[in-house]
Short mmCIF file of C-alpha atoms and ligand atoms in Angstrom, two decimals:
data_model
loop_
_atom_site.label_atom_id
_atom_site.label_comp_id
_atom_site.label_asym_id
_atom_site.label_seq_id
_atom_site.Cartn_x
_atom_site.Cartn_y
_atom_site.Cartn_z
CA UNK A 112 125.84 98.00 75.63
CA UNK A 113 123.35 98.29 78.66
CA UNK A 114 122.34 100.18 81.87
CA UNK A 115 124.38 98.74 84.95
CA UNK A 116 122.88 99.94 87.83
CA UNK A 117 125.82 100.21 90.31
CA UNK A 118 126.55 100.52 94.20
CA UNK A 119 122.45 100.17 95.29
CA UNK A 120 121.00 97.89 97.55
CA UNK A 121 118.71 95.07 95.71
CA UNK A 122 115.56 94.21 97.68
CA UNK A 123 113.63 91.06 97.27
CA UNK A 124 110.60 89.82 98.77
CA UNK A 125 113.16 88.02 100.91
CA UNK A 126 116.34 89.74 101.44
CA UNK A 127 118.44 92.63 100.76
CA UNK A 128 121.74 92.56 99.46
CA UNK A 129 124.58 95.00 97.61
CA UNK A 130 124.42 93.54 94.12
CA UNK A 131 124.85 95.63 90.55
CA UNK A 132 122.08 94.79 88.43
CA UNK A 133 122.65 94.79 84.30
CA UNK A 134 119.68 95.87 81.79
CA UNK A 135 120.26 94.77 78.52
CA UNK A 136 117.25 96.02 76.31
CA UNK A 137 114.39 95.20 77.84
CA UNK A 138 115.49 93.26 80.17
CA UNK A 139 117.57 92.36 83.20
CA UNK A 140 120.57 90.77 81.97
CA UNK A 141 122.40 89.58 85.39
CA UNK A 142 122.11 90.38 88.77
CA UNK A 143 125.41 89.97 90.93
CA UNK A 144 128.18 91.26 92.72
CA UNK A 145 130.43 93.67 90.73
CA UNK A 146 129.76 93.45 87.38
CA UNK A 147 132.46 94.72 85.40
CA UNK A 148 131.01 98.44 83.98
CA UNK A 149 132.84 97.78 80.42
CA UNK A 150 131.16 98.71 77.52
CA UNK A 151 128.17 99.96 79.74
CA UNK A 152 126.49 103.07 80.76
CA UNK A 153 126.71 103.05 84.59
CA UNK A 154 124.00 104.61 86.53
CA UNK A 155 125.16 105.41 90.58
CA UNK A 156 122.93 103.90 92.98
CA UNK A 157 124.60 104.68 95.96
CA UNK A 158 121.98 105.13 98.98
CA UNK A 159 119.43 104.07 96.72
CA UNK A 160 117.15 100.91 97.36
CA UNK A 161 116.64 98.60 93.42
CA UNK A 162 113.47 97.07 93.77
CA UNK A 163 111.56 96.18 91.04
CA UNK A 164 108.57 98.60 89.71
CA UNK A 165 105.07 98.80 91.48
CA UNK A 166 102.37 96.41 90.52
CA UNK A 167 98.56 97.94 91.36
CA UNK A 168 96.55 96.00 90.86
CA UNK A 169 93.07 97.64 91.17
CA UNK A 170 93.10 100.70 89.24
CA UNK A 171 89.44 102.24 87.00
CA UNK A 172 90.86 104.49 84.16
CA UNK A 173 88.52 105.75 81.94
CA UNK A 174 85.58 104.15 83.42
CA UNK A 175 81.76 104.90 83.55
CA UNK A 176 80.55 105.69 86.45
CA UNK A 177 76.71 107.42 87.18
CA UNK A 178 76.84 109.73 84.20
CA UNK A 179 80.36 110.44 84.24
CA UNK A 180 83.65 109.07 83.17
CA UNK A 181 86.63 108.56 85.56
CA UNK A 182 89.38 111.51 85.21
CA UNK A 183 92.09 109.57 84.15
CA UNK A 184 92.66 108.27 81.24
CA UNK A 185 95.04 105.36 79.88
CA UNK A 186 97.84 108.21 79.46
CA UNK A 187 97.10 110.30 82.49
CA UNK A 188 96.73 107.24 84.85
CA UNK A 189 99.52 105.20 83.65
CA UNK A 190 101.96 108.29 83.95
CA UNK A 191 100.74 108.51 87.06
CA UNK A 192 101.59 105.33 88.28
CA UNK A 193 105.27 105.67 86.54
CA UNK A 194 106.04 108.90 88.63
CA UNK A 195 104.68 107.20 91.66
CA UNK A 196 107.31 104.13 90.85
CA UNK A 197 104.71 101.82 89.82
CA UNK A 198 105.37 100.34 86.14
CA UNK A 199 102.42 97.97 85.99
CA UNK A 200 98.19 98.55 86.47
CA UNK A 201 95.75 95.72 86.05
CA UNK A 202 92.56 97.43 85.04
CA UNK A 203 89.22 96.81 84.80
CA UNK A 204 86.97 95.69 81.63
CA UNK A 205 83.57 95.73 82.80
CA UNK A 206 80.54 93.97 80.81
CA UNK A 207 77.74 95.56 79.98
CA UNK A 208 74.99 93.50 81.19
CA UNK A 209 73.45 93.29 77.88
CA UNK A 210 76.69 92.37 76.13
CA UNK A 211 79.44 90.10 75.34
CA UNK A 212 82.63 89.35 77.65
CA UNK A 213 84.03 89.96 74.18
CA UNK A 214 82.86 93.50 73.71
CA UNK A 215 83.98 94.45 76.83
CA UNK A 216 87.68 93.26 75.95
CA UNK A 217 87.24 95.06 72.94
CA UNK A 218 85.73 98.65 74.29
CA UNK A 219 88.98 98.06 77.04
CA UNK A 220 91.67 97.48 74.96
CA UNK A 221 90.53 100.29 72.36
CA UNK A 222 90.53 102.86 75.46
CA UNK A 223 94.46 101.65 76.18
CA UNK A 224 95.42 101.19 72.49
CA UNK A 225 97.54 103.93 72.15
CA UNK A 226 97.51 105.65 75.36
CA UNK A 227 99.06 103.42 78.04
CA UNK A 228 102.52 104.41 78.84
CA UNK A 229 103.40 101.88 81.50
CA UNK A 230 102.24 98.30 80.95
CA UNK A 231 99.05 97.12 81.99
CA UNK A 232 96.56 94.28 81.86
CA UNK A 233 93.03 93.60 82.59
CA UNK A 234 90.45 91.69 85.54
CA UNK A 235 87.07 91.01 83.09
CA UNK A 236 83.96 91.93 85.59
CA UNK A 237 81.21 89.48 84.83
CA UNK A 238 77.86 91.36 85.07
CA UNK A 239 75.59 88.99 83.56
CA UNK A 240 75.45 85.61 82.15
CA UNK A 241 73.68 84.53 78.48
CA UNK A 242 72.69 81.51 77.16
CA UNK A 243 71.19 78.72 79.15
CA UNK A 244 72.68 78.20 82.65
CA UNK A 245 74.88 81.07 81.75
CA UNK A 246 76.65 78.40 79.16
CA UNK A 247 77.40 81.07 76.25
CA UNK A 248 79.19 83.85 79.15
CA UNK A 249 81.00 81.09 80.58
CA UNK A 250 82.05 79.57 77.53
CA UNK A 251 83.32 83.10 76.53
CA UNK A 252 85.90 82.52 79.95
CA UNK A 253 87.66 80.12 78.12
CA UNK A 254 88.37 82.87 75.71
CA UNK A 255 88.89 85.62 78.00
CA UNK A 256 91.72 82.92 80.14
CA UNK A 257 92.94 82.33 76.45
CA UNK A 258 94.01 85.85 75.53
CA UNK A 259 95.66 86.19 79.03
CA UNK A 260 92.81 87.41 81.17
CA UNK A 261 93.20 85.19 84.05
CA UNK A 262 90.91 86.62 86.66
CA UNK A 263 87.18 87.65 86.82
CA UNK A 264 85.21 90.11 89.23
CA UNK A 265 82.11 90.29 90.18
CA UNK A 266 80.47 92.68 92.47
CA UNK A 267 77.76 92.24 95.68
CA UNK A 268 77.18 95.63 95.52
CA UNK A 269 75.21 97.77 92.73
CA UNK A 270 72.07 96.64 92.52
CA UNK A 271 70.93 96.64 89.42
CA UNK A 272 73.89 97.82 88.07
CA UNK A 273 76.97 95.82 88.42
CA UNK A 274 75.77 93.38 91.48
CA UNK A 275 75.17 89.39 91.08
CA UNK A 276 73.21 87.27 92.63
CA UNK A 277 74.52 84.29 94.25
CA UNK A 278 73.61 81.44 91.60
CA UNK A 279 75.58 83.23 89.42
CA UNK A 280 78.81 84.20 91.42
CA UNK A 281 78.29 80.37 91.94
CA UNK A 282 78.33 79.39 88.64
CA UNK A 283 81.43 81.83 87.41
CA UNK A 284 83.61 80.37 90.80
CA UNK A 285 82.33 76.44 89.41
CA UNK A 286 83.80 77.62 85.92
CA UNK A 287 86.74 79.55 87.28
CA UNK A 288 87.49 76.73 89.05
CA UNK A 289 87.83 74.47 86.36
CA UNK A 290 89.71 76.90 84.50
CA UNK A 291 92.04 77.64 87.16
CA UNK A 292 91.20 81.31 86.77
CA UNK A 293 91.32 83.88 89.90
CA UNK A 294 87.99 85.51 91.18
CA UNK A 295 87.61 88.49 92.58
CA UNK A 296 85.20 89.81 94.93
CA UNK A 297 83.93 93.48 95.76
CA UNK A 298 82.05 92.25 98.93
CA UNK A 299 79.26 94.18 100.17
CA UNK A 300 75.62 93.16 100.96
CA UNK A 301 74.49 95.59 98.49
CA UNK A 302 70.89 94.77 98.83
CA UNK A 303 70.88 96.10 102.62
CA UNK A 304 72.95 98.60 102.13
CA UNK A 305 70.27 100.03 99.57
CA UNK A 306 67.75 99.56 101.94
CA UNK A 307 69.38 101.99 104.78
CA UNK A 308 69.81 104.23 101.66
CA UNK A 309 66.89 104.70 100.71
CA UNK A 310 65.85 105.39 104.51
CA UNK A 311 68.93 107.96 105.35
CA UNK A 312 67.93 109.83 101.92
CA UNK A 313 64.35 109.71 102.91
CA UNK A 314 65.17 111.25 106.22
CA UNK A 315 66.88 114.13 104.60
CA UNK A 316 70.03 112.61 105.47
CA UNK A 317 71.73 113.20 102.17
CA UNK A 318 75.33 115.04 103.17
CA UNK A 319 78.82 112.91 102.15
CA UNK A 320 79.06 111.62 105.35
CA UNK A 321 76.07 109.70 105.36
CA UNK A 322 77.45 107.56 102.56
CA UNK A 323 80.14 106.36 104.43
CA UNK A 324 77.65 105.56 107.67
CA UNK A 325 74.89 103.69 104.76
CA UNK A 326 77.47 101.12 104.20
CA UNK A 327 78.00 99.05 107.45
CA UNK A 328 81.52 97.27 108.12
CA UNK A 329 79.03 94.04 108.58
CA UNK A 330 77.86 94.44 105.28
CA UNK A 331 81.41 93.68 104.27
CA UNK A 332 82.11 91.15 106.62
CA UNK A 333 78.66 89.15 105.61
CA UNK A 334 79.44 89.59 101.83
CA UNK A 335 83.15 88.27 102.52
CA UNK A 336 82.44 85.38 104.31
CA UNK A 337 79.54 84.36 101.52
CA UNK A 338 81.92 85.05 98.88
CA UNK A 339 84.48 82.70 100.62
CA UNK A 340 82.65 80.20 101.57
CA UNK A 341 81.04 80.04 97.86
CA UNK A 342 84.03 80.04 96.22
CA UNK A 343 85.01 76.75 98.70
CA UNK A 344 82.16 75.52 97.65
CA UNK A 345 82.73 75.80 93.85
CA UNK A 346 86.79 74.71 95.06
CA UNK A 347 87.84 77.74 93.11
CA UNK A 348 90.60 80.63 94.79
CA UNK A 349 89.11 83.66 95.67
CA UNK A 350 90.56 87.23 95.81
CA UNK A 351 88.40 89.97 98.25
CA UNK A 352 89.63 93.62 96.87
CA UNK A 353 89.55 96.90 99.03
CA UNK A 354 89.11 94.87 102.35
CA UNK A 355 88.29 97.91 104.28
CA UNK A 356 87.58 96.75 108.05
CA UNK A 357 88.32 94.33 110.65
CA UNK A 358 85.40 92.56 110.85
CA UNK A 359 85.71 91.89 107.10
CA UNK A 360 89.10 90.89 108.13
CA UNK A 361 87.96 88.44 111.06
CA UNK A 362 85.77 86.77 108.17
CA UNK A 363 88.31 86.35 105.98
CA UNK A 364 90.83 84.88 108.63
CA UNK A 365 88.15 82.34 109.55
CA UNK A 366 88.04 81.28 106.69
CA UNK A 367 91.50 80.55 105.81
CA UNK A 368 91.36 78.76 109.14
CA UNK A 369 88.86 76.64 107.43
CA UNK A 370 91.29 76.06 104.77
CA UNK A 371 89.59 78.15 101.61
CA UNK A 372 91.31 79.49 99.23
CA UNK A 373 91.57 83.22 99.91
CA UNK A 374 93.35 85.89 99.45
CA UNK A 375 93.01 89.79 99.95
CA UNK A 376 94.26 93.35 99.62
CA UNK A 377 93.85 96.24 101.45
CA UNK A 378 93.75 100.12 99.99
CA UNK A 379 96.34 102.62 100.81
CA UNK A 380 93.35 104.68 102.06
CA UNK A 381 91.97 102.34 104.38
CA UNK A 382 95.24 102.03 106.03
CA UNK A 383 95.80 106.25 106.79
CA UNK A 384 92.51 107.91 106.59
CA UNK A 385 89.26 107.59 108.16
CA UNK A 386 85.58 109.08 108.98
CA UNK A 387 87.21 110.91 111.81
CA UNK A 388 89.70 112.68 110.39
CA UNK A 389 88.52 113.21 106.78
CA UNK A 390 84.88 112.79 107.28
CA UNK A 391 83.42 113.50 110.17
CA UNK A 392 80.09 115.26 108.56
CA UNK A 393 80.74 118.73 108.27
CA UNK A 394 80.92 119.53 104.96
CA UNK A 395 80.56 118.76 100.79
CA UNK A 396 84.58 118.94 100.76
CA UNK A 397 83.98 115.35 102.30
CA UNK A 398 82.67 114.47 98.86
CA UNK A 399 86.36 113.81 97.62
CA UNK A 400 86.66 110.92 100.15
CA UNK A 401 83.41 109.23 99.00
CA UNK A 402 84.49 105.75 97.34
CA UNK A 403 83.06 101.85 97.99
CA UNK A 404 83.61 100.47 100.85
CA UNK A 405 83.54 103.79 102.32
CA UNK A 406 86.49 105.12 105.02
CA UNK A 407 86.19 103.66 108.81
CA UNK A 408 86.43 104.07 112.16
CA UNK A 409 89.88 104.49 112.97
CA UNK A 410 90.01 101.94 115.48
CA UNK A 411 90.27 99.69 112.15
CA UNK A 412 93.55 101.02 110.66
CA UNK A 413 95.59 98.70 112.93
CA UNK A 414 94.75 95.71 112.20
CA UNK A 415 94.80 96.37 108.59
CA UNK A 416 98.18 96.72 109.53
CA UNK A 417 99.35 93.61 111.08
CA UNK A 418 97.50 91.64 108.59
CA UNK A 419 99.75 93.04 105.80
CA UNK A 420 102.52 92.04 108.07
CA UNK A 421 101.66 88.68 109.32
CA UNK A 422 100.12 87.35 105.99
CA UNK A 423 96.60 87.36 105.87
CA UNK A 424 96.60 90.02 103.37
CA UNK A 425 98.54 89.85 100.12
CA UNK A 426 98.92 93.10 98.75
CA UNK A 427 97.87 96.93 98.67
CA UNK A 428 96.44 98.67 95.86
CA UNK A 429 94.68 101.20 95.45
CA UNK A 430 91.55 101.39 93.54
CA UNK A 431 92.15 104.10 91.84
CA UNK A 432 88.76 105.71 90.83
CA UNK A 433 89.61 109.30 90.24
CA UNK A 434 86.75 111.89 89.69
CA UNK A 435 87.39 115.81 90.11
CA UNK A 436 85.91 117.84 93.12
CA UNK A 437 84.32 120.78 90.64
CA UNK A 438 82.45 119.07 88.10
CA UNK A 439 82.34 115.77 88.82
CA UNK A 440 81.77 115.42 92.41
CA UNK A 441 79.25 118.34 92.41
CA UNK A 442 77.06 115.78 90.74
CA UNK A 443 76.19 114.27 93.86
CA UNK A 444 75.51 117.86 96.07
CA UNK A 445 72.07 117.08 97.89
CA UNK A 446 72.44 113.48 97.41
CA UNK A 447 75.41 111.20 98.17
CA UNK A 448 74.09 108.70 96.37
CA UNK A 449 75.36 110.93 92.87
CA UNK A 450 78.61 111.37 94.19
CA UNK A 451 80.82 109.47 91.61
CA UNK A 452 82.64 107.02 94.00
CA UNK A 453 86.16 106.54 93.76
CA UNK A 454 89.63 108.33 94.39
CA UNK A 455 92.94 109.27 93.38
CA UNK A 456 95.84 107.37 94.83
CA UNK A 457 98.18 105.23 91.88
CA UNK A 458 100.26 107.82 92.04
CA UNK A 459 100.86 107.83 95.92
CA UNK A 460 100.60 104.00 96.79
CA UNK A 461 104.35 102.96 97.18
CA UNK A 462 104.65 106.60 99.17
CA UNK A 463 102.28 106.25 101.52
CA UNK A 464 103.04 102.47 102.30
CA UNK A 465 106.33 103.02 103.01
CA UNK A 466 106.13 106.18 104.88
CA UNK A 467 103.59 104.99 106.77
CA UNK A 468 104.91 101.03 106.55
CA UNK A 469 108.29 100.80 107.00
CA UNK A 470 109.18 104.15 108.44
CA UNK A 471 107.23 103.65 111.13
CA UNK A 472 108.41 100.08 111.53
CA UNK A 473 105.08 98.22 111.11
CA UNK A 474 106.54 96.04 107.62
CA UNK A 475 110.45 95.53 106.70
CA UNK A 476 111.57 96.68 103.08
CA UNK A 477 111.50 93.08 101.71
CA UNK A 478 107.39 93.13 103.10
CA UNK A 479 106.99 96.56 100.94
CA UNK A 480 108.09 94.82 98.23
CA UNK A 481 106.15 91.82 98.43
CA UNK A 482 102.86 93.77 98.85
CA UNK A 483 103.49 96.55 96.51
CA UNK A 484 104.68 93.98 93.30
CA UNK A 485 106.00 90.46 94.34
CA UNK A 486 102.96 89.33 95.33
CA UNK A 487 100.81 90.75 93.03
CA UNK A 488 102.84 89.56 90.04
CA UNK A 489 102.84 85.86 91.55
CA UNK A 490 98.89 86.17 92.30
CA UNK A 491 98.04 87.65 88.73
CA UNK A 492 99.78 85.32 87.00
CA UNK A 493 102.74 87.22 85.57
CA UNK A 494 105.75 86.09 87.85
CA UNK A 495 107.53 84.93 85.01
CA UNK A 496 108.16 88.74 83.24
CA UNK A 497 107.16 91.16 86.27
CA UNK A 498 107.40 91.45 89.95
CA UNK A 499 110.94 90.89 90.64
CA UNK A 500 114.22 91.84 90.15
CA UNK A 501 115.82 88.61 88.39
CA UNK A 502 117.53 87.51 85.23
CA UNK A 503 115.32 87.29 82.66
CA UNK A 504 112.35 89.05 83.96
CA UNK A 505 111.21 92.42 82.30
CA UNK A 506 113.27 95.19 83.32
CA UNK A 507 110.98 97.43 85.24
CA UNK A 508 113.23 98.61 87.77
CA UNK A 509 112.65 101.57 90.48
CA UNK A 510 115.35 103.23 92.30
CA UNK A 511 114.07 103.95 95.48
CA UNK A 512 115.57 106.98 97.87
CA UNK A 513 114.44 106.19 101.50
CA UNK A 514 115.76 109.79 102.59
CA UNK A 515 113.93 111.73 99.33
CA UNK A 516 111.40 114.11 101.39
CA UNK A 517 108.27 114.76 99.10
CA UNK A 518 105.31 117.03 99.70
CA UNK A 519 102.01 115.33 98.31
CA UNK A 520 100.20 117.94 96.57
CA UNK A 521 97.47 118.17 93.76
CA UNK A 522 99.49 121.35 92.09
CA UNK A 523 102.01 119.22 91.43
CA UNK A 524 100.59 115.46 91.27
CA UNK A 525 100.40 113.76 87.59
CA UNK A 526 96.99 112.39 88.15
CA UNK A 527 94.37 114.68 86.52
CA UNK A 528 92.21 115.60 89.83
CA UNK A 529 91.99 118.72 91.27
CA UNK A 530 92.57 117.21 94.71
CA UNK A 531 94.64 115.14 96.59
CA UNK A 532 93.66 112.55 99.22
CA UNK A 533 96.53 113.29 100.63
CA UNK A 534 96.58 117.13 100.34
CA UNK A 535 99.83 118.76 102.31
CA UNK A 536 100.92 115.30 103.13
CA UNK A 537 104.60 115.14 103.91
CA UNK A 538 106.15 111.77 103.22
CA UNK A 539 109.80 110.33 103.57
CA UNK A 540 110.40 108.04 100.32
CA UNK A 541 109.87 108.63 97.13
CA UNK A 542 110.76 107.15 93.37
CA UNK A 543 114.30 108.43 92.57
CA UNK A 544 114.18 106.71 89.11
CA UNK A 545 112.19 104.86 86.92
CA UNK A 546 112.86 102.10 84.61
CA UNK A 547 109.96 100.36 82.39
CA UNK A 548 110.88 97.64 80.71
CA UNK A 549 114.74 99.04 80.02
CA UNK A 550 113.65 102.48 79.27
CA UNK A 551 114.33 105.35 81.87
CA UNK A 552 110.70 106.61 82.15
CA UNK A 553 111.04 108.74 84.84
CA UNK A 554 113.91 110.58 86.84
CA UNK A 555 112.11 112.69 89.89
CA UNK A 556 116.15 113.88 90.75
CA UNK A 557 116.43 115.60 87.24
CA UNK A 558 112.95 116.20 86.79
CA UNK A 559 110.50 115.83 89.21
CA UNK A 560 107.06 114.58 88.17
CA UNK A 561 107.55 114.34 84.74
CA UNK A 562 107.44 111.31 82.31
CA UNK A 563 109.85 110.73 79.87
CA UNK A 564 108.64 107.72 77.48
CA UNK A 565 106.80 107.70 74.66
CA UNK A 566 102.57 108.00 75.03
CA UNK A 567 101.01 104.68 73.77
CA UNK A 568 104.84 102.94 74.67
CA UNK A 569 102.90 100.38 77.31
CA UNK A 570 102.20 96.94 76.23
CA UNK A 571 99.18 94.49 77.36
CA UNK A 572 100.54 91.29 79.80
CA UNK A 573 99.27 88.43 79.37
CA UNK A 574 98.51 86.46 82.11
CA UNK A 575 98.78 82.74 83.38
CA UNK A 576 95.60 80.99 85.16
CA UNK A 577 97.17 79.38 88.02
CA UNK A 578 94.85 80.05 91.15
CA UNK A 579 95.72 83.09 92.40
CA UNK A 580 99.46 81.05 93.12
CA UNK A 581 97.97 78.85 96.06
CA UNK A 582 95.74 76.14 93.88
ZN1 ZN I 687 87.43 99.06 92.22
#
């Protein structure tokens, strides 16, 4: 006895076709042409699109951050994600500078054990290495790629908090490398940018807005063409996260002219909003768009755009960072640099790129679906049980409407702000149903915004080293 999911239209990374796809415990049993419904329960997917579930990739639940802890939780985020169509987050393990790669796998997994309800796995952010040359921290990547942690982070921005300095980002690419282990980049020139900082503030410029103007699109583009051509260098694949702007963009695409190895991703939010529309320095409501890299000039939406279509970007995500506008934004009122950065958006991703993608024409369906999980599965490492539908593979399936008509709203969002990003927002496309791993998770016809599974029901993925799928 399984699910056979009848009359939809299956959409791949490379085409779509009118096949029945059969889920047989966890998961997907055959994908063809009329299977015969005997001894199944059928589920009608007429007008529906079966793709399989969202991957995001970038997502901060339960993290630190100045003071404060992110809004979300393993159980709030991860539902989240589920009603938004997305069955898989990688998150974030961050080590304390002090510490052990170890202990941060440990604090990481004990914030998840229990809690997630969609699966999920984890990037390891190197903060610091021990030992002489680093040799005990890198040692410890052997570890980390052992237990299925196939990619590590490290950050140009944060002084003195999270940020590297080159000889080590050098030394965890030369490692990575040999490993065949992924790195990520957050790529800003965080030493300038806390220079003009520390000027605006001492100006009195301390309003929202001024964050956003502190952090120069060059700062960006310097940090991602450093991190790229380091990572050549070392001859390990590099992945740049949140690319926000074009000339980050133009840095990147010269240097995949040059041959490197690198990939990127773009944010939902970089793609629709900007310092125009949502924060043009009027006021502390601009506080709720204040995350790193900060919004941009419009002008830069565009080509965002065409570089998820033509290939020089891999995949959106959405750093999902959330922190709520009453108590936990107010931390930063007269002085931006308090302002907890980050924002809510797992719940919204697949909404807004496809309202915004393929309604309007700028990506097909089969592009959706390679940003928004085929290419993040191949790229993480976990092709062979997520990112497509396909025998054998783990059944998170979404049923897709294309003519659902959803208002995005914080009243009735899962995600445990107080605000949307997206406030009002109108969108055509939404989940219709959601299938993790077998189990009907969520069903937004019969009810809307709820989650059905079992809290603590999500599993850890392990994941393969294999250079980001291009080494
Ligand atoms: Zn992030």
């Amino acid at each position: 006895m399984g699910t056979l999911i009848k009359n939809g239209t299956v959409v791949s990374a490379k085409d779509s076709q009118k096949l029945d796809v059969l889920i047989v415990g966890e998961r997907i049993a055959e994908v063809a042409a009329n299977i015969s419904a005997e001894g199944h329960e059928v589920v009608d997917a007429t007008g529906l699109l079966v793709m399989p579930g969202g991957i995001d990739v970038h997502t901060h639940l339960d993290m630190p951050f100045g003071g404060t802890t992110s809004a979300d939780d393993y159980t709030t985020g991860t539902q989240a994600a589920a009603v938004g169509g997305t069955t898989t987050v990688i998150d974030f393990a961050l080590q304390n500078q002090s510490s052990t790669l170890k202990d941060a796998l440990d604090t990481w997994l004990k914030k998840s054990d229990n809690k997630a309800c969609v699966d999920f796995s984890l990037h390891m952010a190197v903060t610091n290495l021990h030992g002489p040359e680093g040799a005990e921290t890198l040692a410890e990547m052997d570890e980390m790629v052992a237990a299925g942690i196939s990619s590590f982070k490290l950050f140009m921005a944060y002084p003195n908090v999270l940020m590297v300095n080159d000889e080590l980002m050098f030394r965890v690419m030369q490692k990575a490398a040999e490993l065949n282990a992924l790195c990520l980049i957050h790529a800003e020139n965080g030493s300038a940018i806390d220079v003009v900082v520390a000027q605006m503030i001492a100006e009195g410029k301390t309003e929202p807005h001024y964050h956003a103007l502190s952090r120069s699109p060059k700062a960006e583009a310097e940090a991602t063409h450093r991190a790229i051509a380091l990572a050549d260098i070392a001859g390990a694949a590099v992945y740049i996260v949140h690319l926000s702007n074009e000339d980050a963009l133009a840095a990147l695409k010269f240097m995949q002219g040059r041959g490197a190895k690198a990939l990127a991703e773009t944010c939902i939010q970089y793609l629709v909003l900007s310092i125009e529309d949502q924060m043009p320095g009027k006021s502390w409501e601009e506080a709720k768009y204040v995350f790193t890299p900060p919004l941009r000039e419009k002008k830069n939406q565009e080509p965002l755009w065409e570089a998820l279509a033509d290939g020089a970007m891999s995949v959106v995500s959405t750093d999902h960072c959330p922190f709520r506008f009453a108590d936990q934004k107010e931390l930063g009122r007269g002085d931006f640099r308090k302002i907890p950065n980050g924002g809510p958006g797992v719940e919204n991703r697949l909404q807004i790129l496809w309202h915004f993608g393929v309604n309007v024409g700028r990506i097909t369906p089969e592009r959706f679906v390679e940003l928004a999980a085929t290419a993040p599965a191949r790229i993480f490492g976990m092709e062979k049980q997520k990112g497509a539908v396909a025998v054998g593979l783990d059944a998170d399936v979404l049923l897709w409407d294309p003519t659902a008509e959803y208002t995005i709203s914080a009243k009735t969002q899962k995600m445990a702000t107080d605000y949307s990003m997206f406030e009002g927002w109108k969108v055509k496309g939404n989940a219709a149903k959601v299938y993790s791993r077998g189990e009907l998770v969520v069903d937004n016809v019969a009810k809307p915004g709820e989650f059905l599974g079992t809290t603590g029901r999500g599993r850890f993925v392990r994941r393969e080293a294999n250079a980001g799928g291009i080494g």
